[in-house]
C-alpha cells in the first residue's frame, strides 16, 4: 500500500475509534477536539465554536487569492443493530480491499480524504492553499443549529467556493458530483375521534380515525405522485435549459433500480429524463408511517380512538419548509379535515442548488474526470437533503459534493465501509480540484 | 341474603374458580365436566360432545309439551391485565352489593341464573319443565365449530324457542332483551410496494404502501359511514313495519353516548330512530388497525415497503359473511387496487334476527317486565355479533337474549362483576318466562 494510504488509514482509524454518536449525545466534545488537532497539525488555525449544539470545528489557513471552504461533520449515526456488524463498528477493519467501520464513508472517510489531499498538495507544491473548514457535530440529527451558526459567522466563512460532503461512484462505477440538495420538512398528522377505544360494533355510528386519516393522506397526492396541496408548487424555480440538459445526461438507472427495489413500476411510469427529473429535481410527499389500533395476530374488534401518520416533504428551490406545513393545514381544512392536527416534528431544511453555469461546477467535474479517467455524472440536486442552503445563501458561493463512497457503502447501516480504491481516487480528485481551483494546473 | 341467592353465589363461586380461558386453551375439559355435573344435579341428562373444539355440554330433561333450549358458554376471556383487578379474577368476591370475578356476567353468572330459575320453578311447581342446554366452550374465540355442531345435532336440539345469553338492564335501569345479533367477518388488507424499506428520498419515484392502503380504505365507505362496495347491501332484508316500530320505541341514548364516548357527532349526525336503526339494524365497515413504517418519537425518513390494515364488517340479515370478502375483492380490483391483498382472518358469523311477531318474543318481554316492574326495551338486533344464526336456521325457532348484567359490568375487562340485585331480578325474569312458556301462568 502506498505510504499516503497507510497514513490515511491511521488517521481514519483514529477518528472511527471515537464514538461520536450525535443521536445519543456521546463522544462529541472529544471528537471535536481531535478534529481540531488534526487540522492544526496540517498547519491550519483551528477553533472550537460552542453555543450551537456540539462544538463546531472551524479552521482556516494557507495561501492564495481564492478561498475554498470545506463542509464536513464529525458525528455519526448510532451503530445499531450491533449484532449485524461483522467487525466492531468503532474499530477500523480492513478486509477485501475495503475499510469497515461507522463513519468510514459518512463522514470521517471524506474528512480524511480532504486532509490527505491537502497534504499531497503541500508535498507536491510546497505550500498549503487558502482553505477554511466547517466541521459540525450534529449533521446526523438534522443540523438544527447550523443555519444560525453560518449566519452568525458569515464574514469569517466567506469563500469563493464550497466543497460539500458525500459522493463517489455510482452503481456502474462512474464518478459523480452534485451541486445541490433537496430541502425537507417532517410532520405528523394526528386524528382523535373519541375519548377511548370502543368496541367495533359502535363503528355503525362512531367515526373511525383510520378512515379520517386515510382520506386525509389520500388527498395529499394523486396516483402519479403529484402533490395536490394548493400552492405547493408555486415557489418551485423552473429548471434552466442547462439544468435540463444536465438532467438529460444522467444515465437512466430506472430499470436497474426497479430490479433492485423489487418495484413493478415507478410513479407515473417515469423513466429516462422524466425519472431523473422527478427524483433529482422535483418535490414530493412521502408517508413514513401510519399507526392506529390493533396490529397483532388475528383479529380484534376494536374501534380505535386515535391514529397517527408521519410524513416528510422533499423540497426543491425555492420552496420553503416553514410554509409547507401552513399550506398543508390550509389544504386539510379546505377539504373538511378540521379534525386532523398538523404537528411539525423538526425545523426542516431549505432546498439548495448551485448555479450549474458557475465555473467551479465545471472545474470540479473536470477534476473528478481526471482522477477517475472517466466521464463524471453531474446531478443538479441529490434526492436527499442536507444543510447546504445557509452556506449558499450567506456566502454567495457555489457548492459541489464529491466523495469516496459507492452505492454498497451501507451508509447509516451495519458494516459501513469504503473501498480503498474509491478512497484513493476520491482523494486524488480533491487534489486535482485544489490544483485547478488554485491555478496550479 | 335470601337462601336462593346464597346457593347461587356458591354455584357461581365454583364456576368462577375454574380458569376456563379458551384463548389460552386452559381449564376447558374440567369446566365442561363441572357444567355437566351441575346440569345432572338439576335432574337433567347431560353429555359431553367432543369433536367440536372443547367439549360441548349438552343436556336435556323435564316435562311439558314444549321445549325451551338454553344457549350458554362456559369459557371466558383471559383475565389480563391482572394488575388492574382489585380482587383475584378466579375467586368470586362480594363487595358493595356486587359479585366480582371473570365470567360473573359473561357467561357463568347467566348460566347460574338459568340453573337457579329452574330450581325455583321445580320448588314452586313440583316438576322440571322440558328444557335442553347447549353450553359451548369457545364462544370467546368466535365459536368456530358451533355451526357444524348445531347442524350435526339438529334433530336432538329441536326446540320451540331458544333463550340466548347476555342482557340485563341499560344505563337508565330499564330491563332489555334482544331478538338477534349482527353477523361479522374480519379481514386484513395487505399492500407491498417494494422488496424492502427504502430511504424516503425515493418517494419521488417509488409508490408508497401507506398511500395505496389509505386510498383503498377511503374507497370502502362515504363520509356518513355508508359502505360503497357494490352489492354490499343487495341481500339486506328490509325491516318490517313491526321492526321499525320496535326500533322507534328504543329510547334515544345518542346524546348520553356522545357524552360518554367524547365524540363530537355520530356518523351522518344520526340521532333518535336513525341512530337506533344504524346501530342495531344496519351493516357497516369498521377499521380496527393500520400499521406501517415508523411509529416512534420524532421523524424517520423511511419509505416503508408494506402496510397492513385490519377491518371487520358487521352484517345484518340476510348478508353473507362468505360473500362480503368476494365483493370487497371485486370492488378493490374495479377501483384499480390490484396491489391490495384481501385476507380473511376468521370464518365469520352470519347475522341472525328472530321474527319479532313470534309469540315467544312478546312472552319474554312480558316476563321481563313482570320481574322488573318496568317497561322492557326490545332490540331487534344487538349491535354485536354471536353464533345465533345456526340455531335459528336449523331449529326454525326464535331466540331472545336476556340476562343479569348492566353497562358497568366490565365484560371482558378487569373487575368484571354483576350487581346482586340484577342477578336476582334476571333470575326471576327467567322463572317468569318458564312459567309463561310452559303455561303455568
Coordinates of C-alpha atoms in Angstrom, one line a residue, chain A residues 191-193 203 206-219 290-293 302-308 332 335-337 339-340, chain B residues 210-211 213-228 267-268 285-290 309-311 331:
Chain A
X191 CA -56.6 12.3 14.5
X192 CA -58.7 11.6 17.6
X193 CA -62.3 10.7 17.2
X203 CA -68.5 1.6 14.1
X206 CA -69.0 6.4 15.6
X207 CA -66.4 7.9 13.3
X208 CA -63.2 6.0 12.7
X209 CA -59.8 7.8 13.0
X210 CA -58.2 5.4 10.4
X211 CA -60.8 6.4 7.9
X212 CA -60.3 10.1 8.6
X213 CA -56.5 9.9 8.4
X214 CA -56.6 7.6 5.3
X215 CA -58.8 10.1 3.5
X216 CA -56.6 13.0 4.6
X217 CA -53.4 11.2 3.3
X218 CA -55.1 10.2 0.1
X219 CA -55.9 13.9 -0.5
X290 CA -49.2 5.0 10.0
X291 CA -50.1 3.6 13.3
X292 CA -53.5 3.0 14.9
X293 CA -55.4 0.3 16.7
X302 CA -61.8 -2.6 18.3
X303 CA -62.7 0.8 17.1
X304 CA -59.5 2.9 17.8
X305 CA -59.9 6.4 19.2
X306 CA -56.8 7.8 17.6
X307 CA -54.5 7.5 14.5
X308 CA -51.1 8.9 13.7
X332 CA -56.7 19.9 5.1
X335 CA -61.0 19.5 2.4
X336 CA -63.0 19.4 5.6
X337 CA -60.3 17.7 7.8
X339 CA -60.1 17.0 12.9
X340 CA -56.6 16.4 11.5
Chain B
X210 CA -49.5 3.8 3.1
X211 CA -50.9 5.9 0.2
X213 CA -53.8 1.3 1.5
X214 CA -55.2 4.7 2.6
X215 CA -56.9 5.2 -0.7
X216 CA -58.2 1.6 -0.7
X217 CA -59.7 2.1 2.8
X218 CA -61.1 5.5 1.9
X219 CA -62.9 3.8 -1.0
X220 CA -64.8 1.5 1.3
X221 CA -67.3 4.0 2.8
X222 CA -68.5 7.5 2.4
X223 CA -68.3 10.3 5.0
X224 CA -71.5 9.3 6.6
X225 CA -70.5 5.7 7.0
X226 CA -72.4 4.1 4.1
X227 CA -70.5 1.2 2.6
X228 CA -69.5 1.9 -1.1
X267 CA -71.9 9.5 11.6
X268 CA -74.3 11.4 9.4
X285 CA -67.4 -1.5 7.9
X286 CA -65.0 -0.9 10.8
X287 CA -61.3 -0.3 10.6
X288 CA -59.6 -2.0 13.6
X289 CA -56.0 -1.2 12.9
X290 CA -53.4 0.2 10.4
X309 CA -54.9 -2.8 7.9
X310 CA -57.4 -4.9 9.9
X311 CA -61.1 -4.4 9.4
X331 CA -64.6 -3.7 -5.6

